[in-house]
Coordinates of C-alpha atoms and ligand atoms in Angstrom, one line a residue:
Chain N
M1 CA -156.3 2.7 -91.0
L2 CA -158.2 5.4 -89.2
R3 CA -161.8 5.3 -88.1
I4 CA -163.3 8.3 -86.3
K5 CA -166.7 7.6 -84.7
N6 CA -169.0 10.3 -83.6
I7 CA -166.5 12.6 -82.1
H8 CA -167.7 15.5 -80.0
L9 CA -165.8 18.3 -78.4
N10 CA -166.9 21.3 -76.4
F11 CA -165.1 24.4 -75.3
N12 CA -166.6 26.1 -72.2
G13 CA -169.9 24.4 -72.9
N14 CA -169.9 25.4 -76.6
P15 CA -169.9 22.5 -79.0
I16 CA -167.1 22.9 -81.6
L17 CA -167.1 19.4 -83.0
K18 CA -170.6 17.9 -83.3
G19 CA -170.4 14.2 -84.1
I20 CA -167.6 13.7 -86.7
N21 CA -167.5 10.4 -88.5
L22 CA -164.6 9.6 -90.9
Q23 CA -162.7 6.6 -92.3
I24 CA -159.4 6.9 -93.9
S25 CA -157.5 4.0 -95.4
K26 CA -153.8 3.3 -95.8
G27 CA -152.1 5.5 -98.3
E28 CA -155.3 7.6 -98.7
I29 CA -155.2 11.4 -98.9
H30 CA -158.3 12.7 -97.3
A31 CA -159.0 16.4 -97.7
I32 CA -161.0 18.3 -95.2
L33 CA -162.5 21.4 -96.8
G34 CA -164.0 24.1 -94.6
V35 CA -164.0 27.9 -94.3
N36 CA -162.5 29.7 -91.3
G37 CA -163.6 28.7 -87.8
T38 CA -165.4 25.5 -88.8
G39 CA -163.3 23.3 -86.6
K40 CA -160.6 22.0 -88.9
S41 CA -157.7 22.7 -86.6
T42 CA -159.7 21.5 -83.6
L43 CA -160.3 18.2 -85.4
A44 CA -156.5 18.0 -86.2
Y45 CA -155.7 18.5 -82.5
V46 CA -158.2 15.9 -81.4
L47 CA -156.7 13.4 -83.7
M48 CA -153.2 14.1 -82.5
G49 CA -154.4 14.0 -78.9
L50 CA -153.1 17.4 -77.7
E51 CA -153.7 18.3 -74.1
G52 CA -157.0 20.0 -73.7
Y53 CA -158.4 18.4 -76.8
R54 CA -159.8 15.2 -75.4
T55 CA -163.1 14.3 -76.9
T56 CA -166.2 14.4 -74.7
S57 CA -167.6 11.4 -76.5
G58 CA -166.8 9.2 -79.6
R59 CA -164.0 6.9 -80.5
I60 CA -160.8 7.1 -82.6
I61 CA -159.6 3.8 -83.9
F62 CA -156.1 3.6 -85.4
G63 CA -155.3 0.3 -87.1
D64 CA -156.9 -2.2 -84.8
E65 CA -156.3 -0.1 -81.7
D66 CA -158.7 2.3 -79.9
I67 CA -156.4 5.3 -79.3
T68 CA -159.2 7.6 -77.9
S69 CA -157.6 7.8 -74.5
L70 CA -153.9 7.7 -75.6
P71 CA -151.9 10.9 -75.0
L72 CA -150.0 12.7 -77.6
S73 CA -146.6 11.0 -77.3
D74 CA -148.1 7.5 -77.4
R75 CA -150.0 8.4 -80.6
A76 CA -146.8 9.8 -82.1
R77 CA -144.9 6.7 -81.2
R78 CA -147.6 4.7 -83.2
G79 CA -146.8 6.8 -86.2
I80 CA -149.2 9.7 -86.1
T81 CA -147.9 13.2 -86.5
L82 CA -149.2 16.7 -87.0
A83 CA -147.9 19.6 -89.1
W84 CA -149.3 22.8 -87.4
Q85 CA -151.1 25.5 -89.3
E86 CA -148.7 28.0 -87.7
P87 CA -145.7 25.9 -86.6
A88 CA -143.8 26.8 -83.4
R89 CA -140.4 28.5 -83.6
F90 CA -137.4 27.3 -81.6
E91 CA -134.5 29.4 -80.5
G92 CA -131.1 27.7 -80.9
L93 CA -132.4 24.6 -82.8
T94 CA -131.0 24.1 -86.2
V95 CA -133.0 22.8 -89.2
T96 CA -130.6 19.8 -89.3
E97 CA -131.3 19.0 -85.6
Y98 CA -135.0 19.5 -86.1
L99 CA -135.2 17.2 -89.1
S100 CA -132.8 14.6 -87.5
L101 CA -134.9 14.2 -84.4
S102 CA -138.0 13.6 -86.5
Q103 CA -136.1 11.1 -88.6
T104 CA -134.5 9.3 -85.6
K105 CA -137.8 9.0 -83.7
G106 CA -139.9 8.1 -86.7
G107 CA -137.4 5.8 -88.3
G108 CA -137.6 7.5 -91.6
S109 CA -134.9 6.8 -94.3
L110 CA -134.6 10.3 -95.9
S111 CA -131.7 12.5 -94.7
P112 CA -132.4 16.1 -93.6
A113 CA -130.8 17.3 -96.8
A114 CA -133.0 15.0 -98.9
C115 CA -136.2 16.2 -97.1
L116 CA -135.3 19.8 -97.7
E117 CA -134.7 19.2 -101.3
R118 CA -138.1 17.6 -101.6
V119 CA -139.8 20.7 -100.3
G120 CA -137.8 23.0 -102.5
L121 CA -135.3 24.4 -99.9
S122 CA -131.6 24.3 -100.8
P123 CA -129.8 22.2 -98.1
S124 CA -126.7 24.3 -98.3
V125 CA -128.7 27.4 -97.4
Y126 CA -131.1 25.9 -94.8
L127 CA -129.4 23.0 -93.0
N128 CA -127.6 25.4 -90.6
R129 CA -130.3 27.9 -90.2
L130 CA -132.3 28.0 -87.0
V131 CA -135.9 27.1 -86.8
D132 CA -136.6 30.5 -85.1
Q133 CA -138.4 33.7 -85.8
A134 CA -136.0 34.7 -88.6
L135 CA -137.5 32.1 -91.0
S136 CA -140.3 33.5 -93.2
G137 CA -143.7 32.0 -92.8
G138 CA -143.4 30.0 -96.0
E139 CA -140.0 28.7 -95.1
R140 CA -141.2 27.6 -91.7
K141 CA -144.2 25.8 -93.3
R142 CA -141.9 23.9 -95.8
I143 CA -139.6 22.9 -93.0
E144 CA -142.6 21.6 -91.1
L145 CA -143.5 19.5 -94.1
A146 CA -139.9 18.4 -94.5
S147 CA -139.9 17.2 -90.9
V148 CA -143.1 15.1 -91.6
L149 CA -141.2 13.6 -94.5
A150 CA -138.3 12.9 -92.3
M151 CA -140.5 11.1 -89.8
R152 CA -142.3 9.0 -92.4
P153 CA -145.4 8.7 -90.4
K154 CA -148.3 6.2 -90.8
L155 CA -150.7 9.1 -90.5
A156 CA -149.8 12.7 -91.3
I157 CA -152.3 15.4 -90.3
L158 CA -151.4 18.4 -92.3
D159 CA -153.2 21.6 -91.2
E160 CA -153.2 23.9 -94.2
P161 CA -149.9 22.9 -95.6
D162 CA -150.7 25.3 -98.5
S163 CA -151.2 28.5 -96.5
G164 CA -148.2 30.8 -96.7
I165 CA -146.8 28.9 -99.7
D166 CA -146.4 31.1 -102.9
A167 CA -148.3 30.1 -106.0
L168 CA -145.3 28.9 -107.9
S169 CA -144.2 26.5 -105.2
L170 CA -147.7 25.1 -104.5
D171 CA -147.3 22.3 -107.0
Q172 CA -144.1 21.3 -105.3
V173 CA -145.8 21.1 -101.9
M174 CA -148.7 19.1 -103.4
E175 CA -146.2 16.7 -105.0
V176 CA -144.6 16.1 -101.6
I177 CA -148.0 15.3 -100.2
R178 CA -148.7 12.9 -103.0
S179 CA -145.4 11.2 -102.5
L180 CA -146.0 10.8 -98.8
A181 CA -149.2 8.9 -99.7
K182 CA -147.5 6.9 -102.4
E183 CA -144.9 5.7 -99.9
G184 CA -147.8 4.4 -97.7
S185 CA -148.7 7.3 -95.3
S186 CA -152.3 8.2 -94.9
V187 CA -152.8 11.9 -95.0
V188 CA -155.5 14.2 -93.5
L189 CA -155.1 17.3 -95.7
I190 CA -156.8 20.3 -94.1
T191 CA -157.4 23.2 -96.5
H192 CA -159.8 25.9 -97.6
H193 CA -158.7 25.7 -101.2
E194 CA -160.7 23.5 -103.5
Q195 CA -157.8 23.1 -106.0
V196 CA -155.6 21.7 -103.2
A197 CA -158.3 19.3 -102.1
L198 CA -158.4 18.0 -105.7
I199 CA -155.1 16.1 -105.1
A200 CA -156.9 14.0 -102.5
D201 CA -158.4 10.5 -103.0
R202 CA -161.5 11.5 -101.1
A203 CA -162.7 14.6 -99.4
S204 CA -165.1 15.9 -96.7
S205 CA -166.7 19.2 -96.2
L206 CA -166.7 20.5 -92.7
C207 CA -169.1 23.2 -91.5
A208 CA -169.8 24.3 -87.9
G209 CA -168.1 21.2 -86.5
M210 CA -170.1 18.8 -88.7
I211 CA -169.2 16.9 -91.8
L212 CA -171.8 17.8 -94.4
K213 CA -170.5 15.6 -97.2
T214 CA -167.9 12.9 -97.9
A215 CA -167.3 12.0 -101.5
S216 CA -164.8 12.3 -104.3
P217 CA -162.8 15.6 -104.1
E218 CA -164.5 16.9 -107.3
E219 CA -167.9 16.4 -105.8
V220 CA -167.0 17.9 -102.5
A221 CA -165.3 20.8 -104.2
R222 CA -168.4 21.5 -106.1
F223 CA -170.5 21.3 -103.0
F224 CA -168.1 23.6 -101.2
R225 CA -168.2 26.1 -104.0
N226 CA -172.0 26.1 -104.1
H227 CA -172.7 26.1 -100.4
C228 CA -169.7 27.1 -98.4
R229 CA -167.6 29.6 -100.2
E230 CA -170.1 32.3 -99.8
C231 CA -171.9 30.8 -96.9
P232 CA -174.5 33.3 -95.8
H233 CA -174.9 31.6 -92.4
I234 CA -171.4 31.3 -91.0
N235 CA -171.2 28.3 -88.9
R236 CA -174.9 27.6 -89.1
P237 CA -175.6 25.3 -92.0
E238 CA -179.0 25.1 -93.4
E239 CA -181.0 22.2 -92.1
E240 CA -181.5 20.8 -95.5
L241 CA -177.7 20.6 -96.1
I242 CA -177.2 18.6 -92.9
E243 CA -180.0 16.3 -94.0
N244 CA -178.2 15.9 -97.3
V245 CA -175.4 13.9 -95.7
Chain Z
M1 CA -91.5 28.7 -55.3
F2 CA -94.9 28.6 -57.0
D3 CA -95.2 25.9 -59.6
Y4 CA -96.5 27.8 -62.5
S5 CA -96.4 24.9 -65.0
A6 CA -98.6 22.6 -62.9
E7 CA -101.0 25.5 -62.2
F8 CA -101.0 26.3 -65.9
E9 CA -101.8 22.7 -66.8
A10 CA -104.7 22.7 -64.3
I11 CA -106.3 25.9 -65.6
V12 CA -105.7 24.9 -69.2
S13 CA -107.5 21.7 -68.7
A14 CA -110.4 23.5 -67.0
Y15 CA -110.3 26.0 -69.9
E16 CA -110.6 23.1 -72.4
Q17 CA -113.5 21.6 -70.4
S18 CA -115.3 24.8 -70.7
G19 CA -114.9 24.7 -74.5
G20 CA -111.8 26.8 -75.0
D21 CA -108.9 25.9 -77.3
A22 CA -105.8 26.0 -75.0
S23 CA -103.3 26.1 -77.8
V24 CA -103.9 29.9 -78.1
F25 CA -101.9 30.5 -75.0
S26 CA -98.7 29.2 -76.6
D27 CA -99.5 30.7 -80.0
K28 CA -97.6 33.9 -80.1
K29 CA -99.9 35.2 -82.9
S30 CA -102.9 35.5 -80.5
A31 CA -103.2 38.1 -77.8
S32 CA -104.0 36.3 -74.6
L33 CA -104.0 36.5 -70.8
A34 CA -104.4 33.6 -68.3
V35 CA -104.8 34.2 -64.6
S36 CA -105.3 31.4 -62.1
G37 CA -106.1 32.6 -58.6
N38 CA -103.6 35.5 -58.2
K39 CA -101.0 34.1 -60.7
I40 CA -100.6 35.4 -64.2
L41 CA -99.7 32.2 -66.1
A42 CA -99.6 33.6 -69.6
S43 CA -99.7 37.1 -71.1
N44 CA -99.1 37.8 -74.7
S45 CA -99.4 41.1 -76.6
I46 CA -99.4 41.3 -80.4
P47 CA -99.0 44.3 -82.6
G48 CA -101.9 46.6 -82.0
V49 CA -103.1 44.8 -78.9
K50 CA -101.2 45.5 -75.7
I51 CA -102.0 43.4 -72.6
E52 CA -100.5 44.5 -69.3
G53 CA -101.0 42.3 -66.3
E54 CA -99.9 42.7 -62.8
E55 CA -100.4 40.2 -59.9
T56 CA -101.9 41.5 -56.7
E57 CA -102.4 39.9 -53.4
T58 CA -106.0 38.7 -54.2
G59 CA -105.9 38.4 -58.0
A60 CA -104.6 40.6 -60.8
R61 CA -104.9 44.0 -62.5
A62 CA -105.1 43.9 -66.3
R63 CA -105.1 46.6 -68.9
V64 CA -105.9 45.8 -72.5
I65 CA -105.2 48.5 -75.1
V66 CA -106.3 48.1 -78.7
E67 CA -104.8 50.7 -81.0
P68 CA -107.0 52.9 -83.2
G69 CA -108.0 51.4 -86.5
I70 CA -106.7 47.9 -85.7
Q71 CA -108.7 45.0 -87.1
I72 CA -108.0 41.8 -85.2
A73 CA -109.1 38.8 -87.1
S74 CA -108.6 36.2 -84.4
S75 CA -110.1 36.7 -80.9
V76 CA -108.2 37.8 -77.9
H77 CA -108.3 35.0 -75.4
L78 CA -108.7 35.5 -71.7
C79 CA -108.8 32.8 -69.1
F80 CA -109.6 33.2 -65.4
G81 CA -110.4 30.8 -62.7
V82 CA -109.6 29.2 -59.4
I83 CA -108.7 25.5 -59.4
P84 CA -108.7 24.7 -55.6
K85 CA -111.9 24.2 -53.6
E86 CA -111.3 27.4 -51.8
G87 CA -110.0 30.7 -52.9
L88 CA -110.4 34.3 -53.9
Q89 CA -109.8 35.9 -57.2
E90 CA -110.3 39.6 -57.8
I91 CA -109.6 40.9 -61.3
F92 CA -109.6 44.6 -62.0
S93 CA -109.5 45.3 -65.6
E94 CA -109.5 48.1 -68.1
F95 CA -110.3 47.8 -71.8
E96 CA -109.4 50.7 -74.1
I97 CA -110.6 50.1 -77.7
G98 CA -109.2 52.8 -80.0
E99 CA -111.2 54.7 -82.6
G100 CA -112.3 52.5 -85.5
A101 CA -110.7 49.4 -84.1
N102 CA -112.5 46.0 -84.3
V103 CA -111.8 43.3 -81.7
S104 CA -113.5 40.4 -80.1
F105 CA -112.6 38.7 -76.8
L106 CA -113.2 35.2 -75.8
A107 CA -113.1 34.8 -72.0
H108 CA -113.4 31.6 -70.1
C109 CA -113.9 31.4 -66.3
S110 CA -113.4 28.1 -64.7
F111 CA -114.1 26.9 -61.2
P112 CA -114.3 23.2 -61.5
N113 CA -113.8 22.3 -57.8
A114 CA -115.2 25.3 -56.1
L115 CA -116.7 24.9 -52.6
R116 CA -115.8 28.3 -51.2
V117 CA -114.6 30.5 -54.0
R118 CA -115.2 34.2 -54.6
H119 CA -114.6 35.6 -58.0
L120 CA -114.9 39.4 -58.4
M121 CA -114.4 40.9 -61.8
E122 CA -114.5 44.7 -62.0
A123 CA -114.1 46.0 -65.6
K124 CA -114.1 49.4 -67.1
V125 CA -114.6 49.4 -70.9
D126 CA -114.0 52.3 -73.2
V127 CA -115.1 51.7 -76.8
G128 CA -113.8 54.5 -79.0
Q129 CA -115.6 56.3 -81.8
G130 CA -116.7 53.9 -84.5
A131 CA -115.0 51.0 -82.8
K132 CA -116.5 47.5 -82.4
M133 CA -116.0 45.3 -79.4
T134 CA -117.5 41.8 -78.8
Y135 CA -116.9 40.2 -75.4
S136 CA -118.0 36.6 -75.0
E137 CA -117.6 35.1 -71.6
T138 CA -118.3 31.4 -70.8
H139 CA -118.3 30.1 -67.3
F140 CA -117.5 26.6 -66.3
H141 CA -118.5 25.4 -62.8
G142 CA -118.4 22.1 -61.1
Q143 CA -121.3 20.6 -59.2
G144 CA -120.3 22.0 -55.9
G145 CA -122.3 25.2 -56.1
G146 CA -119.7 26.9 -54.1
T147 CA -118.7 30.0 -56.0
V148 CA -119.7 33.6 -55.6
V149 CA -119.3 35.3 -59.0
I150 CA -119.6 39.0 -59.0
P151 CA -119.0 40.7 -62.4
R152 CA -119.2 44.5 -62.3
T153 CA -118.8 46.2 -65.7
E154 CA -119.0 49.8 -66.7
V155 CA -119.0 50.5 -70.4
K156 CA -118.8 53.7 -72.4
V157 CA -119.4 53.5 -76.1
A158 CA -118.5 56.6 -78.0
A159 CA -120.3 57.8 -81.1
G160 CA -120.9 55.2 -83.8
G161 CA -119.3 52.5 -81.6
L162 CA -120.6 49.0 -80.9
F163 CA -120.4 46.9 -77.8
R164 CA -121.7 43.4 -77.8
N165 CA -121.6 41.3 -74.6
Q166 CA -122.4 37.6 -74.4
F167 CA -122.5 36.0 -71.0
R168 CA -123.0 32.3 -70.7
L169 CA -123.1 30.2 -67.5
V170 CA -124.9 26.9 -68.2
T171 CA -122.4 24.2 -67.0
G172 CA -122.5 23.1 -63.4
S173 CA -123.9 24.8 -60.4
V174 CA -122.6 28.3 -59.7
G175 CA -123.8 29.0 -56.2
R176 CA -124.3 32.7 -56.4
L177 CA -124.1 35.0 -59.4
D178 CA -124.6 38.7 -59.1
L179 CA -123.9 40.4 -62.4
D180 CA -124.1 44.1 -62.9
L181 CA -123.5 45.8 -66.2
M182 CA -124.0 49.4 -67.1
A183 CA -123.5 50.9 -70.5
E184 CA -123.6 54.5 -71.6
L185 CA -124.0 55.2 -75.2
G186 CA -122.9 58.1 -77.4
E187 CA -124.5 59.2 -80.6
K188 CA -125.5 56.4 -83.0
A189 CA -123.7 53.9 -80.7
V190 CA -125.1 50.3 -80.4
C191 CA -125.1 48.1 -77.4
D192 CA -126.2 44.5 -77.5
L193 CA -126.3 42.5 -74.3
E194 CA -127.1 38.8 -74.1
A195 CA -127.1 36.6 -71.0
K196 CA -127.8 32.9 -70.8
V197 CA -127.8 31.2 -67.4
Y198 CA -128.9 27.8 -66.1
G199 CA -129.5 27.8 -62.4
K200 CA -129.5 24.5 -60.6
K201 CA -129.5 23.2 -57.0
K202 CA -129.7 26.2 -54.7
D203 CA -128.2 28.7 -57.1
K204 CA -129.1 32.3 -56.7
I205 CA -128.9 34.3 -59.9
R206 CA -129.2 38.0 -60.1
L207 CA -128.6 40.0 -63.3
K208 CA -128.9 43.7 -63.6
E209 CA -128.1 45.1 -67.0
S210 CA -128.7 48.8 -67.8
I211 CA -128.2 50.7 -71.0
Y212 CA -128.3 54.5 -71.0
L213 CA -129.1 55.7 -74.5
N214 CA -127.6 59.2 -74.1
G215 CA -126.6 60.0 -77.6
A216 CA -129.1 60.7 -80.3
W217 CA -130.0 57.6 -82.5
S218 CA -128.3 55.2 -80.2
R219 CA -129.8 51.7 -79.8
G220 CA -129.7 49.0 -77.2
L221 CA -130.9 45.5 -76.6
V222 CA -131.0 43.6 -73.3
K223 CA -131.7 40.0 -73.9
S224 CA -131.7 37.2 -71.3
R225 CA -132.5 33.6 -71.3
I226 CA -132.6 32.0 -67.9
V227 CA -133.6 28.6 -66.8
V228 CA -134.0 27.7 -63.1
S229 CA -134.4 24.2 -61.9
E230 CA -134.5 22.4 -58.5
R231 CA -134.3 25.1 -55.8
A232 CA -132.6 27.8 -57.9
Q233 CA -133.8 31.4 -57.9
S234 CA -133.3 34.1 -60.5
E235 CA -134.0 37.8 -60.7
V236 CA -133.4 39.7 -63.9
L237 CA -133.4 43.4 -64.1
G238 CA -133.3 44.8 -67.6
E239 CA -133.2 48.5 -67.7
I240 CA -133.0 51.0 -70.6
I241 CA -133.1 54.7 -70.3
G242 CA -133.9 56.8 -73.4
N243 CA -132.2 60.1 -72.7
G244 CA -131.3 61.0 -76.2
P245 CA -133.6 61.8 -79.1
H246 CA -134.6 59.1 -81.6
T247 CA -133.1 56.4 -79.4
R248 CA -134.4 52.8 -79.6
G249 CA -134.2 50.1 -76.9
H250 CA -135.7 46.7 -76.3
V251 CA -135.6 44.4 -73.3
D252 CA -136.3 40.7 -74.1
C253 CA -136.4 38.5 -71.1
L254 CA -137.4 34.9 -71.0
E255 CA -137.2 32.8 -67.8
I256 CA -138.1 29.2 -67.6
V257 CA -139.0 27.7 -64.3
Q258 CA -138.7 23.9 -64.0
G259 CA -140.3 22.2 -61.1
N260 CA -142.3 23.9 -58.3
E261 CA -139.4 24.8 -56.0
A262 CA -137.5 27.0 -58.5
Q263 CA -138.4 30.7 -58.6
A264 CA -137.9 33.4 -61.2
K265 CA -138.5 37.2 -61.2
A266 CA -138.2 39.7 -64.0
V267 CA -138.2 43.4 -63.7
P268 CA -138.0 45.3 -67.0
L269 CA -137.6 49.0 -66.5
L270 CA -138.0 51.5 -69.3
Q271 CA -137.6 55.2 -68.9
V272 CA -138.3 57.6 -71.7
V273 CA -136.7 61.0 -71.1
D274 CA -136.7 62.3 -74.6
E275 CA -140.1 62.1 -76.2
T276 CA -138.8 60.8 -79.5
A277 CA -137.2 57.8 -77.8
K278 CA -139.0 54.5 -78.3
L279 CA -138.5 51.6 -75.8
T280 CA -140.2 48.3 -75.8
H281 CA -140.0 45.1 -73.7
E282 CA -141.2 41.6 -73.6
A283 CA -140.9 39.4 -70.5
A284 CA -142.1 35.9 -70.2
I285 CA -141.8 33.7 -67.1
G286 CA -143.1 30.3 -66.8
S287 CA -142.7 26.8 -68.0
V288 CA -141.4 25.8 -71.4
D289 CA -143.7 26.9 -74.2
K290 CA -146.4 24.2 -74.6
K291 CA -146.6 24.4 -78.4
Q292 CA -142.9 23.9 -78.8
V293 CA -143.0 20.8 -76.5
Q294 CA -146.1 19.4 -78.2
T295 CA -144.5 19.9 -81.7
L296 CA -141.5 17.8 -80.6
M297 CA -143.7 15.3 -78.9
A298 CA -145.7 14.9 -82.2
R299 CA -142.4 13.8 -83.7
G300 CA -142.1 11.0 -81.1
L301 CA -140.0 12.6 -78.3
T302 CA -141.1 12.0 -74.7
E303 CA -142.1 15.1 -72.8
T304 CA -138.8 15.1 -70.9
E305 CA -136.8 14.9 -74.1
A306 CA -138.9 17.6 -75.7
V307 CA -138.4 20.0 -72.7
E308 CA -134.6 19.3 -72.7
T309 CA -134.4 20.0 -76.4
V310 CA -136.2 23.3 -76.0
V311 CA -134.1 24.3 -73.0
R312 CA -130.8 23.4 -74.7
G313 CA -131.7 25.5 -77.7
L314 CA -132.6 28.5 -75.5
L315 CA -129.3 28.4 -73.6
R316 CA -127.1 27.7 -76.6
Ligands
ATP1 N1 -159.3 26.9 -77.0 C1 -160.5 27.3 -77.5 N2 -161.4 27.8 -76.7 C2 -162.6 28.3 -77.2 N3 -162.9 28.3 -78.5 C3 -162.1 27.8 -79.3 C4 -160.8 27.3 -78.9 N4 -160.1 26.9 -80.0 C5 -160.9 27.1 -81.0 N5 -162.1 27.6 -80.7 C6 -163.2 28.0 -81.5 O1 -163.6 26.8 -82.2 C7 -163.9 27.1 -83.5 C8 -163.1 26.3 -84.5 O2 -161.8 26.7 -84.4 P1 -160.7 26.0 -85.4 O3 -159.4 26.7 -85.0 O4 -160.8 24.6 -85.3 O5 -161.1 26.5 -86.8 P2 -160.5 26.3 -88.2 O6 -161.5 25.6 -89.1 O7 -159.2 25.6 -88.1 O8 -160.3 27.8 -88.8 P3 -159.2 28.4 -89.7 O9 -159.6 28.1 -91.1 O10 -159.3 29.9 -89.4 O11 -157.9 27.9 -89.3 C9 -163.7 28.6 -83.7 O12 -164.9 29.3 -83.6 C10 -162.8 29.0 -82.6 O13 -163.0 30.3 -82.2
MG2 MG1 -157.2 26.2 -88.5

């Protein structure tokens, strides 16, 4: 479904992504585990094709097509979408409108109300709210997830869908992510929580713009716990770890 | 003899085009006033709301008196406009809102065919102690860009009173808009001003809104959302003066410039006279927020559709 080959990205001459390789199949949830500043969001933006996030080298293959040079809207039209770590706020745009446009463009079958219910927000309360500053952080994150559901993408890049979500609702959010995959979407699940990564089919650990390990989520979680959680060399992995891969 | 019924039909159809519900002018339960050019076509008072209109050579004089303590459930409807391509309409109005009254006004101003029209609106507003007044004005213009719209408003809000103003001009091309609103607030009074304008073609937009926070603990907000496209120009002056102790004020101005021939300017002006006053402002001028556009594009919208969606929301 998605093959990422040796992706590099620099900002002002500083390397941020340093040769990322990944393969994700249809319906797979692939967790990316990494501490702050390791390049997770940057990788998400590169996959989505945001302006200013064009790779300096490497290739992105989606299905049978090389999409490396395709702009954002073309990628979205091919079924790729991104749920931001901190989603944008819109003045004067209702939740219904926001979800409807995702549904119309993506060709999804779930109504806005059904999407809200899936993420644990009551449609009678939220359908007429605005997607603006007045929403709490957690509400906004769930609406972002609901809009991904509405779009029914082939590939959903979820940048920390768990951040800002209260502990009680976390299971519900993870269930939504699982259902996305069950219905055929591939999911890139970015997180820094091991327990969230455990719902994935496979996982990779990202450090300083490099993937140190790709394996089962249990294995990667153990690796993350042992080497990354209390990483003494922020963004400078030990040579031996890199060689481990 | 002047044909009032034909004129009434014309202004009513313009009124409906601008989003109004014209049945209110025949409904004797709603207070209303309709003026086309210098003809008063409808005027209806209801218990507690007295509307006095008088035709003048160039427009009309109007006096609206709301009795103290009156709570009006449905809005008072006002309709102004000039139907022909050329014309002049000068409205001088006075609003007296009695102590503790609560009233909202829905005003529609229509200039569907304007090529050379001048519309001057001079209003004096007195909001009594603890009274609440909301004034929402929606403009409807054709594509001619031939109107000069000059609203001049002076507002006094007595202690504990509230004045809320919503000005909306997003349909058609106005030509020139020069709005000036000044509000003086008493103790614990609140003033909330919101303006939304879409400038097109060669429109020249100038807004000046000032709030004088004279009374202690009074609060004010000046919010504007302006979009200029083609060769339109906008200038927004949001001014708050914190004269009284513990006053709070905020200027929030967002101007979107579309294309490289449109121009926008923002001048927020804050003046703290009493040291316990606290005034803040945010002003942003530029193109549509990139993250908002990219978010919508990631759902499959084209860039144009995404920008339109963001702009429509801002001006709603
Ligand atoms: N536009 C930019 N210009 C320069 N440096 C940048 C830019 N964007 C990100 N970076 C840097 O790249 C690195 C990776 O950032 P990124 O946002 O991808 O991290 P992250 O893994 O998502 O972190 P977090 O867990 O905090 O969200 C950081 O050191 C960051 O400061
Ligand atoms: Mg991030």
